[in-house]
mmCIF file of N, CA and C in Angstrom:
data_model
loop_
_atom_site.group_PDB
_atom_site.id
_atom_site.type_symbol
_atom_site.label_atom_id
_atom_site.label_comp_id
_atom_site.label_asym_id
_atom_site.label_seq_id
_atom_site.Cartn_x
_atom_site.Cartn_y
_atom_site.Cartn_z
ATOM 1 N N MET A 1 0.841 -1.174 0.000
ATOM 2 C CA MET A 1 0.000 0.000 0.000
ATOM 3 C C MET A 1 0.888 1.240 0.000
ATOM 4 N N ARG A 2 0.420 2.265 -0.689
ATOM 5 C CA ARG A 2 1.180 3.504 -0.829
ATOM 6 C C ARG A 2 0.475 4.650 -0.101
ATOM 7 N N ILE A 3 1.229 5.708 0.160
ATOM 8 C CA ILE A 3 0.689 6.875 0.853
ATOM 9 C C ILE A 3 -0.498 7.456 0.089
ATOM 10 N N ARG A 4 -0.439 7.451 -1.228
ATOM 11 C CA ARG A 4 -1.560 7.995 -2.022
ATOM 12 C C ARG A 4 -2.864 7.251 -1.739
ATOM 13 N N ASP A 5 -2.786 5.957 -1.388
ATOM 14 C CA ASP A 5 -3.987 5.185 -1.054
ATOM 15 C C ASP A 5 -4.637 5.722 0.220
ATOM 16 N N ILE A 6 -3.822 6.087 1.188
ATOM 17 C CA ILE A 6 -4.350 6.684 2.414
ATOM 18 C C ILE A 6 -5.000 8.024 2.100
ATOM 19 N N LEU A 7 -4.311 8.847 1.318
ATOM 20 C CA LEU A 7 -4.857 10.169 0.983
ATOM 21 C C LEU A 7 -6.144 10.062 0.185
ATOM 22 N N ARG A 8 -6.237 9.039 -0.656
ATOM 23 C CA ARG A 8 -7.453 8.851 -1.444
ATOM 24 C C ARG A 8 -8.655 8.624 -0.524
ATOM 25 N N ARG A 9 -8.431 7.887 0.571
ATOM 26 C CA ARG A 9 -9.506 7.594 1.523
ATOM 27 C C ARG A 9 -9.811 8.759 2.453
ATOM 28 N N LYS A 10 -8.777 9.374 2.986
ATOM 29 C CA LYS A 10 -8.990 10.408 4.010
ATOM 30 C C LYS A 10 -9.099 11.812 3.440
ATOM 31 N N GLY A 11 -8.614 12.007 2.229
ATOM 32 C CA GLY A 11 -8.613 13.337 1.633
ATOM 33 C C GLY A 11 -7.251 13.990 1.761
ATOM 34 N N ASP A 12 -7.098 15.088 1.039
ATOM 35 C CA ASP A 12 -5.788 15.736 1.013
ATOM 36 C C ASP A 12 -5.762 17.081 1.739
ATOM 37 N N ALA A 13 -6.798 17.386 2.493
ATOM 38 C CA ALA A 13 -6.845 18.654 3.223
ATOM 39 C C ALA A 13 -5.772 18.672 4.311
ATOM 40 N N VAL A 14 -5.088 19.798 4.417
ATOM 41 C CA VAL A 14 -4.053 19.977 5.430
ATOM 42 C C VAL A 14 -4.307 21.302 6.136
ATOM 43 N N ALA A 15 -4.418 21.260 7.449
ATOM 44 C CA ALA A 15 -4.542 22.490 8.225
ATOM 45 C C ALA A 15 -3.160 23.120 8.347
ATOM 46 N N THR A 16 -3.070 24.374 7.986
ATOM 47 C CA THR A 16 -1.796 25.089 8.090
ATOM 48 C C THR A 16 -1.979 26.351 8.922
ATOM 49 N N VAL A 17 -0.877 26.800 9.488
ATOM 50 C CA VAL A 17 -0.826 28.091 10.176
ATOM 51 C C VAL A 17 0.418 28.814 9.694
ATOM 52 N N ARG A 18 0.335 30.123 9.675
ATOM 53 C CA ARG A 18 1.486 30.925 9.263
ATOM 54 C C ARG A 18 2.500 30.986 10.410
ATOM 55 N N PRO A 19 3.782 31.128 10.105
ATOM 56 C CA PRO A 19 4.799 31.162 11.163
ATOM 57 C C PRO A 19 4.566 32.276 12.187
ATOM 58 N N GLU A 20 3.984 33.383 11.747
ATOM 59 C CA GLU A 20 3.770 34.512 12.652
ATOM 60 C C GLU A 20 2.454 34.419 13.436
ATOM 61 N N ALA A 21 1.630 33.413 13.146
ATOM 62 C CA ALA A 21 0.391 33.207 13.908
ATOM 63 C C ALA A 21 0.751 32.962 15.367
ATOM 64 N N THR A 22 -0.124 33.374 16.251
ATOM 65 C CA THR A 22 0.142 33.145 17.679
ATOM 66 C C THR A 22 -0.203 31.701 18.045
ATOM 67 N N VAL A 23 0.339 31.283 19.155
ATOM 68 C CA VAL A 23 0.027 29.951 19.668
ATOM 69 C C VAL A 23 -1.475 29.859 19.950
ATOM 70 N N ARG A 24 -2.075 30.948 20.396
ATOM 71 C CA ARG A 24 -3.521 30.989 20.636
ATOM 72 C C ARG A 24 -4.287 30.708 19.323
ATOM 73 N N GLU A 25 -3.838 31.297 18.227
ATOM 74 C CA GLU A 25 -4.464 31.058 16.916
ATOM 75 C C GLU A 25 -4.266 29.608 16.481
ATOM 76 N N LEU A 26 -3.086 29.077 16.743
ATOM 77 C CA LEU A 26 -2.818 27.673 16.450
ATOM 78 C C LEU A 26 -3.812 26.781 17.179
ATOM 79 N N LEU A 27 -4.005 27.026 18.460
ATOM 80 C CA LEU A 27 -4.924 26.205 19.248
ATOM 81 C C LEU A 27 -6.338 26.259 18.684
ATOM 82 N N ALA A 28 -6.742 27.417 18.182
ATOM 83 C CA ALA A 28 -8.071 27.545 17.567
ATOM 84 C C ALA A 28 -8.167 26.668 16.319
ATOM 85 N N VAL A 29 -7.105 26.628 15.512
ATOM 86 C CA VAL A 29 -7.087 25.794 14.301
ATOM 87 C C VAL A 29 -7.148 24.316 14.681
ATOM 88 N N LEU A 30 -6.358 23.916 15.665
ATOM 89 C CA LEU A 30 -6.353 22.514 16.091
ATOM 90 C C LEU A 30 -7.732 22.106 16.607
ATOM 91 N N ALA A 31 -8.353 22.964 17.407
ATOM 92 C CA ALA A 31 -9.680 22.659 17.951
ATOM 93 C C ALA A 31 -10.739 22.641 16.849
ATOM 94 N N GLU A 32 -10.686 23.602 15.951
ATOM 95 C CA GLU A 32 -11.679 23.697 14.866
ATOM 96 C C GLU A 32 -11.679 22.459 13.987
ATOM 97 N N HIS A 33 -10.485 21.936 13.707
ATOM 98 C CA HIS A 33 -10.358 20.779 12.813
ATOM 99 C C HIS A 33 -10.258 19.454 13.562
ATOM 100 N N ASN A 34 -10.242 19.521 14.894
ATOM 101 C CA ASN A 34 -10.135 18.328 15.734
ATOM 102 C C ASN A 34 -8.906 17.493 15.360
ATOM 103 N N ILE A 35 -7.753 18.157 15.322
ATOM 104 C CA ILE A 35 -6.496 17.526 14.916
ATOM 105 C C ILE A 35 -5.429 17.773 15.973
ATOM 106 N N GLY A 36 -4.334 17.044 15.884
ATOM 107 C CA GLY A 36 -3.264 17.143 16.872
ATOM 108 C C GLY A 36 -2.050 17.914 16.409
ATOM 109 N N ALA A 37 -1.991 18.267 15.115
ATOM 110 C CA ALA A 37 -0.831 18.993 14.596
ATOM 111 C C ALA A 37 -1.218 19.774 13.357
ATOM 112 N N ALA A 38 -0.472 20.834 13.100
ATOM 113 C CA ALA A 38 -0.677 21.632 11.890
ATOM 114 C C ALA A 38 0.678 21.888 11.241
ATOM 115 N N VAL A 39 0.662 21.990 9.937
ATOM 116 C CA VAL A 39 1.866 22.336 9.193
ATOM 117 C C VAL A 39 2.010 23.859 9.248
ATOM 118 N N VAL A 40 3.223 24.317 9.502
ATOM 119 C CA VAL A 40 3.508 25.747 9.507
ATOM 120 C C VAL A 40 3.957 26.116 8.094
ATOM 121 N N SER A 41 3.204 27.034 7.475
ATOM 122 C CA SER A 41 3.464 27.387 6.083
ATOM 123 C C SER A 41 3.044 28.831 5.840
ATOM 124 N N SER A 42 3.892 29.565 5.152
ATOM 125 C CA SER A 42 3.552 30.958 4.841
ATOM 126 C C SER A 42 2.620 31.056 3.643
ATOM 127 N N ASP A 43 2.557 30.010 2.817
ATOM 128 C CA ASP A 43 1.742 30.080 1.598
ATOM 129 C C ASP A 43 0.805 28.887 1.391
ATOM 130 N N GLY A 44 0.783 27.947 2.318
ATOM 131 C CA GLY A 44 -0.081 26.774 2.188
ATOM 132 C C GLY A 44 0.481 25.691 1.287
ATOM 133 N N ALA A 45 1.638 25.935 0.687
ATOM 134 C CA ALA A 45 2.241 24.956 -0.216
ATOM 135 C C ALA A 45 3.639 24.532 0.231
ATOM 136 N N SER A 46 4.394 25.461 0.801
ATOM 137 C CA SER A 46 5.736 25.134 1.291
ATOM 138 C C SER A 46 5.647 24.804 2.782
ATOM 139 N N ILE A 47 6.694 24.172 3.299
ATOM 140 C CA ILE A 47 6.693 23.759 4.704
ATOM 141 C C ILE A 47 7.813 24.480 5.444
ATOM 142 N N ALA A 48 7.424 25.294 6.433
ATOM 143 C CA ALA A 48 8.400 25.962 7.291
ATOM 144 C C ALA A 48 8.645 25.151 8.555
ATOM 145 N N GLY A 49 7.650 24.336 8.925
ATOM 146 C CA GLY A 49 7.763 23.536 10.130
ATOM 147 C C GLY A 49 6.481 22.787 10.396
ATOM 148 N N ILE A 50 6.421 22.156 11.557
ATOM 149 C CA ILE A 50 5.210 21.468 12.003
ATOM 150 C C ILE A 50 5.105 21.718 13.505
ATOM 151 N N VAL A 51 3.872 21.832 13.987
ATOM 152 C CA VAL A 51 3.662 22.118 15.400
ATOM 153 C C VAL A 51 2.485 21.297 15.901
ATOM 154 N N SER A 52 2.654 20.720 17.087
ATOM 155 C CA SER A 52 1.631 19.831 17.627
ATOM 156 C C SER A 52 1.155 20.296 19.001
ATOM 157 N N GLU A 53 0.098 19.651 19.457
ATOM 158 C CA GLU A 53 -0.409 19.911 20.808
ATOM 159 C C GLU A 53 0.689 19.676 21.837
ATOM 160 N N ARG A 54 1.477 18.653 21.627
ATOM 161 C CA ARG A 54 2.564 18.343 22.568
ATOM 162 C C ARG A 54 3.568 19.479 22.644
ATOM 163 N N ASP A 55 3.873 20.092 21.493
ATOM 164 C CA ASP A 55 4.791 21.236 21.504
ATOM 165 C C ASP A 55 4.235 22.348 22.387
ATOM 166 N N VAL A 56 2.946 22.612 22.265
ATOM 167 C CA VAL A 56 2.308 23.660 23.059
ATOM 168 C C VAL A 56 2.374 23.316 24.544
ATOM 169 N N VAL A 57 1.992 22.097 24.891
ATOM 170 C CA VAL A 57 1.960 21.700 26.299
ATOM 171 C C VAL A 57 3.356 21.796 26.922
ATOM 172 N N ARG A 58 4.356 21.319 26.229
ATOM 173 C CA ARG A 58 5.718 21.351 26.776
ATOM 174 C C ARG A 58 6.202 22.783 26.987
ATOM 175 N N ARG A 59 5.912 23.671 26.030
ATOM 176 C CA ARG A 59 6.355 25.062 26.163
ATOM 177 C C ARG A 59 5.523 25.827 27.185
ATOM 178 N N LEU A 60 4.244 25.490 27.317
ATOM 179 C CA LEU A 60 3.421 26.120 28.352
ATOM 180 C C LEU A 60 3.991 25.834 29.730
ATOM 181 N N HIS A 61 4.431 24.630 29.929
ATOM 182 C CA HIS A 61 5.030 24.246 31.206
ATOM 183 C C HIS A 61 6.257 25.119 31.496
ATOM 184 N N GLU A 62 7.043 25.383 30.453
ATOM 185 C CA GLU A 62 8.265 26.167 30.614
ATOM 186 C C GLU A 62 8.003 27.661 30.758
ATOM 187 N N HIS A 63 7.054 28.211 29.945
ATOM 188 C CA HIS A 63 6.903 29.662 29.811
ATOM 189 C C HIS A 63 5.603 30.235 30.365
ATOM 190 N N GLY A 64 4.679 29.391 30.723
ATOM 191 C CA GLY A 64 3.420 29.888 31.255
ATOM 192 C C GLY A 64 2.493 30.433 30.176
ATOM 193 N N ALA A 65 1.417 31.061 30.612
ATOM 194 C CA ALA A 65 0.357 31.519 29.713
ATOM 195 C C ALA A 65 0.806 32.577 28.715
ATOM 196 N N ALA A 66 1.901 33.254 28.981
ATOM 197 C CA ALA A 66 2.411 34.259 28.033
ATOM 198 C C ALA A 66 2.749 33.628 26.684
ATOM 199 N N LEU A 67 2.992 32.346 26.693
ATOM 200 C CA LEU A 67 3.300 31.635 25.451
ATOM 201 C C LEU A 67 2.175 31.776 24.424
ATOM 202 N N LEU A 68 0.945 31.887 24.884
ATOM 203 C CA LEU A 68 -0.209 31.929 23.983
ATOM 204 C C LEU A 68 -0.157 33.093 22.998
ATOM 205 N N ASP A 69 0.545 34.155 23.353
ATOM 206 C CA ASP A 69 0.637 35.317 22.474
ATOM 207 C C ASP A 69 1.953 35.375 21.702
ATOM 208 N N ARG A 70 2.744 34.325 21.793
ATOM 209 C CA ARG A 70 4.009 34.240 21.060
ATOM 210 C C ARG A 70 3.768 33.605 19.696
ATOM 211 N N PRO A 71 4.662 33.843 18.727
ATOM 212 C CA PRO A 71 4.477 33.240 17.398
ATOM 213 C C PRO A 71 4.746 31.736 17.390
ATOM 214 N N VAL A 72 4.022 31.053 16.544
ATOM 215 C CA VAL A 72 4.177 29.607 16.367
ATOM 216 C C VAL A 72 5.608 29.255 15.977
ATOM 217 N N SER A 73 6.263 30.130 15.242
ATOM 218 C CA SER A 73 7.637 29.857 14.794
ATOM 219 C C SER A 73 8.583 29.602 15.951
ATOM 220 N N GLU A 74 8.251 30.085 17.162
ATOM 221 C CA GLU A 74 9.112 29.880 18.319
ATOM 222 C C GLU A 74 9.005 28.473 18.905
ATOM 223 N N ILE A 75 7.916 27.762 18.597
ATOM 224 C CA ILE A 75 7.752 26.433 19.197
ATOM 225 C C ILE A 75 7.690 25.305 18.171
ATOM 226 N N MET A 76 7.672 25.638 16.899
ATOM 227 C CA MET A 76 7.533 24.606 15.854
ATOM 228 C C MET A 76 8.812 23.800 15.713
ATOM 229 N N THR A 77 8.676 22.624 15.142
ATOM 230 C CA THR A 77 9.819 21.815 14.730
ATOM 231 C C THR A 77 10.142 22.230 13.298
ATOM 232 N N ALA A 78 11.346 22.746 13.090
ATOM 233 C CA ALA A 78 11.713 23.261 11.771
ATOM 234 C C ALA A 78 12.215 22.170 10.824
ATOM 235 N N GLU A 79 12.824 21.130 11.380
ATOM 236 C CA GLU A 79 13.308 20.027 10.545
ATOM 237 C C GLU A 79 12.197 18.992 10.449
ATOM 238 N N VAL A 80 11.460 19.051 9.353
ATOM 239 C CA VAL A 80 10.264 18.227 9.194
ATOM 240 C C VAL A 80 10.561 17.053 8.276
ATOM 241 N N ARG A 81 10.230 15.878 8.743
ATOM 242 C CA ARG A 81 10.301 14.692 7.891
ATOM 243 C C ARG A 81 9.050 14.688 7.026
ATOM 244 N N SER A 82 9.233 14.417 5.758
ATOM 245 C CA SER A 82 8.083 14.338 4.858
ATOM 246 C C SER A 82 8.176 13.054 4.042
ATOM 247 N N CYS A 83 7.120 12.772 3.307
ATOM 248 C CA CYS A 83 7.102 11.606 2.431
ATOM 249 C C CYS A 83 6.419 12.009 1.134
ATOM 250 N N GLY A 84 6.451 11.113 0.173
ATOM 251 C CA GLY A 84 5.795 11.355 -1.103
ATOM 252 C C GLY A 84 4.602 10.440 -1.269
ATOM 253 N N PRO A 85 3.689 10.786 -2.162
ATOM 254 C CA PRO A 85 2.498 9.953 -2.378
ATOM 255 C C PRO A 85 2.820 8.529 -2.813
ATOM 256 N N GLY A 86 3.948 8.330 -3.463
ATOM 257 C CA GLY A 86 4.317 7.004 -3.947
ATOM 258 C C GLY A 86 5.075 6.158 -2.941
ATOM 259 N N ASP A 87 5.376 6.712 -1.778
ATOM 260 C CA ASP A 87 6.118 5.972 -0.757
ATOM 261 C C ASP A 87 5.266 4.845 -0.176
ATOM 262 N N GLN A 88 5.936 3.803 0.285
ATOM 263 C CA GLN A 88 5.266 2.655 0.897
ATOM 264 C C GLN A 88 4.821 2.999 2.319
ATOM 265 N N VAL A 89 3.608 2.635 2.663
ATOM 266 C CA VAL A 89 3.079 2.875 4.003
ATOM 267 C C VAL A 89 3.899 2.115 5.040
ATOM 268 N N ASP A 90 4.313 0.892 4.749
ATOM 269 C CA ASP A 90 5.096 0.106 5.703
ATOM 270 C C ASP A 90 6.412 0.800 6.056
ATOM 271 N N ASP A 91 7.051 1.419 5.061
ATOM 272 C CA ASP A 91 8.305 2.132 5.320
ATOM 273 C C ASP A 91 8.050 3.335 6.232
ATOM 274 N N LEU A 92 6.966 4.053 5.976
ATOM 275 C CA LEU A 92 6.633 5.207 6.810
ATOM 276 C C LEU A 92 6.293 4.767 8.230
ATOM 277 N N ARG A 93 5.561 3.667 8.368
ATOM 278 C CA ARG A 93 5.205 3.149 9.696
ATOM 279 C C ARG A 93 6.465 2.849 10.500
ATOM 280 N N ARG A 94 7.424 2.183 9.868
ATOM 281 C CA ARG A 94 8.681 1.868 10.559
ATOM 282 C C ARG A 94 9.407 3.135 10.996
ATOM 283 N N ALA A 95 9.490 4.115 10.094
ATOM 284 C CA ALA A 95 10.186 5.365 10.416
ATOM 285 C C ALA A 95 9.476 6.117 11.536
ATOM 286 N N MET A 96 8.146 6.163 11.492
ATOM 287 C CA MET A 96 7.384 6.866 12.532
ATOM 288 C C MET A 96 7.585 6.191 13.885
ATOM 289 N N THR A 97 7.618 4.887 13.886
ATOM 290 C CA THR A 97 7.799 4.140 15.131
ATOM 291 C C THR A 97 9.222 4.316 15.660
ATOM 292 N N GLU A 98 10.190 4.164 14.784
ATOM 293 C CA GLU A 98 11.592 4.235 15.197
ATOM 294 C C GLU A 98 11.992 5.624 15.678
ATOM 295 N N HIS A 99 11.514 6.662 14.979
ATOM 296 C CA HIS A 99 11.936 8.033 15.296
ATOM 297 C C HIS A 99 10.919 8.803 16.134
ATOM 298 N N ARG A 100 9.804 8.144 16.473
ATOM 299 C CA ARG A 100 8.814 8.684 17.395
ATOM 300 C C ARG A 100 8.211 10.019 16.957
ATOM 301 N N PHE A 101 7.733 10.061 15.719
ATOM 302 C CA PHE A 101 6.956 11.218 15.279
ATOM 303 C C PHE A 101 5.606 10.722 14.801
ATOM 304 N N ARG A 102 4.599 11.577 14.891
ATOM 305 C CA ARG A 102 3.217 11.147 14.684
ATOM 306 C C ARG A 102 2.535 11.732 13.458
ATOM 307 N N HIS A 103 3.120 12.768 12.862
ATOM 308 C CA HIS A 103 2.494 13.431 11.722
ATOM 309 C C HIS A 103 3.556 13.671 10.651
ATOM 310 N N VAL A 104 3.212 13.331 9.408
ATOM 311 C CA VAL A 104 4.168 13.472 8.305
ATOM 312 C C VAL A 104 3.486 14.172 7.127
ATOM 313 N N PRO A 105 3.967 15.356 6.778
ATOM 314 C CA PRO A 105 3.440 16.013 5.582
ATOM 315 C C PRO A 105 3.804 15.208 4.328
ATOM 316 N N VAL A 106 2.899 15.228 3.363
ATOM 317 C CA VAL A 106 3.128 14.550 2.090
ATOM 318 C C VAL A 106 3.446 15.635 1.065
ATOM 319 N N VAL A 107 4.568 15.472 0.382
ATOM 320 C CA VAL A 107 5.056 16.485 -0.548
ATOM 321 C C VAL A 107 5.231 15.866 -1.922
ATOM 322 N N GLU A 108 4.770 16.598 -2.939
ATOM 323 C CA GLU A 108 4.959 16.167 -4.324
ATOM 324 C C GLU A 108 5.386 17.375 -5.139
ATOM 325 N N ASP A 109 6.480 17.225 -5.871
ATOM 326 C CA ASP A 109 7.031 18.313 -6.677
ATOM 327 C C ASP A 109 7.248 19.575 -5.848
ATOM 328 N N GLY A 110 7.708 19.377 -4.597
ATOM 329 C CA GLY A 110 8.021 20.503 -3.732
ATOM 330 C C GLY A 110 6.823 21.194 -3.102
ATOM 331 N N ARG A 111 5.628 20.643 -3.288
ATOM 332 C CA ARG A 111 4.407 21.259 -2.744
ATOM 333 C C ARG A 111 3.722 20.319 -1.760
ATOM 334 N N LEU A 112 3.160 20.896 -0.722
ATOM 335 C CA LEU A 112 2.394 20.160 0.278
ATOM 336 C C LEU A 112 1.101 19.653 -0.355
ATOM 337 N N VAL A 113 0.893 18.318 -0.323
ATOM 338 C CA VAL A 113 -0.304 17.742 -0.954
ATOM 339 C C VAL A 113 -1.146 16.912 0.007
ATOM 340 N N GLY A 114 -0.729 16.817 1.277
ATOM 341 C CA GLY A 114 -1.491 16.047 2.247
ATOM 342 C C GLY A 114 -0.697 15.881 3.529
ATOM 343 N N ILE A 115 -1.298 15.190 4.471
ATOM 344 C CA ILE A 115 -0.617 14.866 5.727
ATOM 345 C C ILE A 115 -1.115 13.507 6.188
ATOM 346 N N VAL A 116 -0.211 12.729 6.768
ATOM 347 C CA VAL A 116 -0.549 11.398 7.249
ATOM 348 C C VAL A 116 -0.180 11.328 8.733
ATOM 349 N N SER A 117 -1.094 10.811 9.532
ATOM 350 C CA SER A 117 -0.832 10.652 10.965
ATOM 351 C C SER A 117 -0.563 9.183 11.268
ATOM 352 N N ILE A 118 -0.050 8.924 12.456
ATOM 353 C CA ILE A 118 0.178 7.542 12.865
ATOM 354 C C ILE A 118 -1.146 6.788 12.893
ATOM 355 N N GLY A 119 -2.225 7.473 13.236
ATOM 356 C CA GLY A 119 -3.555 6.850 13.221
ATOM 357 C C GLY A 119 -3.947 6.396 11.833
ATOM 358 N N ASP A 120 -3.634 7.206 10.824
ATOM 359 C CA ASP A 120 -3.924 6.824 9.431
ATOM 360 C C ASP A 120 -3.136 5.581 9.039
ATOM 361 N N VAL A 121 -1.882 5.533 9.460
ATOM 362 C CA VAL A 121 -1.010 4.406 9.125
ATOM 363 C C VAL A 121 -1.509 3.131 9.809
ATOM 364 N N VAL A 122 -1.885 3.232 11.081
ATOM 365 C CA VAL A 122 -2.402 2.072 11.807
ATOM 366 C C VAL A 122 -3.712 1.603 11.189
ATOM 367 N N LYS A 123 -4.596 2.544 10.852
ATOM 368 C CA LYS A 123 -5.873 2.179 10.227
ATOM 369 C C LYS A 123 -5.644 1.447 8.913
ATOM 370 N N SER A 124 -4.680 1.892 8.121
ATOM 371 C CA SER A 124 -4.414 1.215 6.845
ATOM 372 C C SER A 124 -3.929 -0.209 7.076
ATOM 373 N N ALA A 125 -3.115 -0.421 8.119
ATOM 374 C CA ALA A 125 -2.629 -1.770 8.431
ATOM 375 C C ALA A 125 -3.790 -2.659 8.870
ATOM 376 N N ILE A 126 -4.674 -2.131 9.696
ATOM 377 C CA ILE A 126 -5.837 -2.898 10.145
ATOM 378 C C ILE A 126 -6.739 -3.236 8.967
ATOM 379 N N ASP A 127 -6.976 -2.274 8.081
ATOM 380 C CA ASP A 127 -7.804 -2.516 6.895
ATOM 381 C C ASP A 127 -7.208 -3.605 6.014
ATOM 382 N N GLU A 128 -5.881 -3.574 5.863
ATOM 383 C CA GLU A 128 -5.213 -4.599 5.055
ATOM 384 C C GLU A 128 -5.368 -5.982 5.680
ATOM 385 N N LEU A 129 -5.179 -6.060 6.982
ATOM 386 C CA LEU A 129 -5.329 -7.342 7.679
ATOM 387 C C LEU A 129 -6.763 -7.853 7.588
ATOM 388 N N GLU A 130 -7.721 -6.978 7.723
ATOM 389 C CA GLU A 130 -9.127 -7.365 7.624
ATOM 390 C C GLU A 130 -9.441 -7.897 6.223
ATOM 391 N N SER A 131 -8.917 -7.241 5.213
ATOM 392 C CA SER A 131 -9.128 -7.690 3.836
ATOM 393 C C SER A 131 -8.518 -9.071 3.613
ATOM 394 N N GLU A 132 -7.297 -9.277 4.119
ATOM 395 C CA GLU A 132 -6.654 -10.592 4.001
ATOM 396 C C GLU A 132 -7.471 -11.661 4.711
ATOM 397 N N ARG A 133 -7.965 -11.342 5.899
ATOM 398 C CA ARG A 133 -8.771 -12.290 6.661
ATOM 399 C C ARG A 133 -10.024 -12.674 5.874
ATOM 400 N N GLU A 134 -10.699 -11.689 5.294
ATOM 401 C CA GLU A 134 -11.906 -11.961 4.509
ATOM 402 C C GLU A 134 -11.601 -12.866 3.316
ATOM 403 N N HIS A 135 -10.476 -12.616 2.653
ATOM 404 C CA HIS A 135 -10.092 -13.464 1.519
ATOM 405 C C HIS A 135 -9.803 -14.900 1.967
ATOM 406 N N LEU A 136 -9.123 -15.026 3.103
ATOM 407 C CA LEU A 136 -8.818 -16.367 3.608
ATOM 408 C C LEU A 136 -10.077 -17.111 4.027
ATOM 409 N N VAL A 137 -10.989 -16.437 4.693
ATOM 410 C CA VAL A 137 -12.253 -17.064 5.104
ATOM 411 C C VAL A 137 -13.038 -17.490 3.871
ATOM 412 N N ASP A 138 -13.085 -16.632 2.883
ATOM 413 C CA ASP A 138 -13.785 -16.962 1.640
ATOM 414 C C ASP A 138 -13.146 -18.169 0.958
ATOM 415 N N TYR A 139 -11.820 -18.193 0.932
ATOM 416 C CA TYR A 139 -11.089 -19.308 0.328
ATOM 417 C C TYR A 139 -11.388 -20.625 1.060
ATOM 418 N N ILE A 140 -11.356 -20.578 2.390
ATOM 419 C CA ILE A 140 -11.590 -21.778 3.188
ATOM 420 C C ILE A 140 -13.028 -22.269 3.010
ATOM 421 N N GLN A 141 -13.962 -21.343 2.968
ATOM 422 C CA GLN A 141 -15.368 -21.730 2.827
ATOM 423 C C GLN A 141 -15.670 -22.325 1.452
ATOM 424 N N ARG A 142 -14.904 -21.952 0.444
ATOM 425 C CA ARG A 142 -15.132 -22.508 -0.892
ATOM 426 C C ARG A 142 -14.367 -23.808 -1.130
ATOM 427 N N ALA A 143 -13.467 -24.134 -0.230
ATOM 428 C CA ALA A 143 -12.669 -25.365 -0.408
ATOM 429 C C ALA A 143 -13.565 -26.588 -0.287
ATOM 430 N N PRO A 144 -13.297 -27.629 -1.105
ATOM 431 C CA PRO A 144 -14.124 -28.826 -1.071
ATOM 432 C C PRO A 144 -14.007 -29.615 0.212
#
């Protein structure tokens, strides 16, 4: 299975925030879309970074409520791992597990075209296993 298969099912919408947006604005975007991370982008196509709920919580602990009025660029992860639509889901699952990241922007021809979460990757694995199980049950039931 490829990343494009996941995007075909879930869609290619990506919530983005501008680097100069406040952490308070970021939280509004995360709540509005019911998501755990947003891509930081000045134009909606390039990637400046990624920022998650965990980033906010960790920095709130350090800096207190004043953090809410600071720019997202101060708390984002600037070195973002990305993947392409043609990449194998199994390879991405291994990388996400090994390097402990949960959200991966999907990039094609230098442009942001989607985002995949660990939940999407796990769901695809479960769907694949369920499909295999159904085929095996069907095969066994048709056997003489």
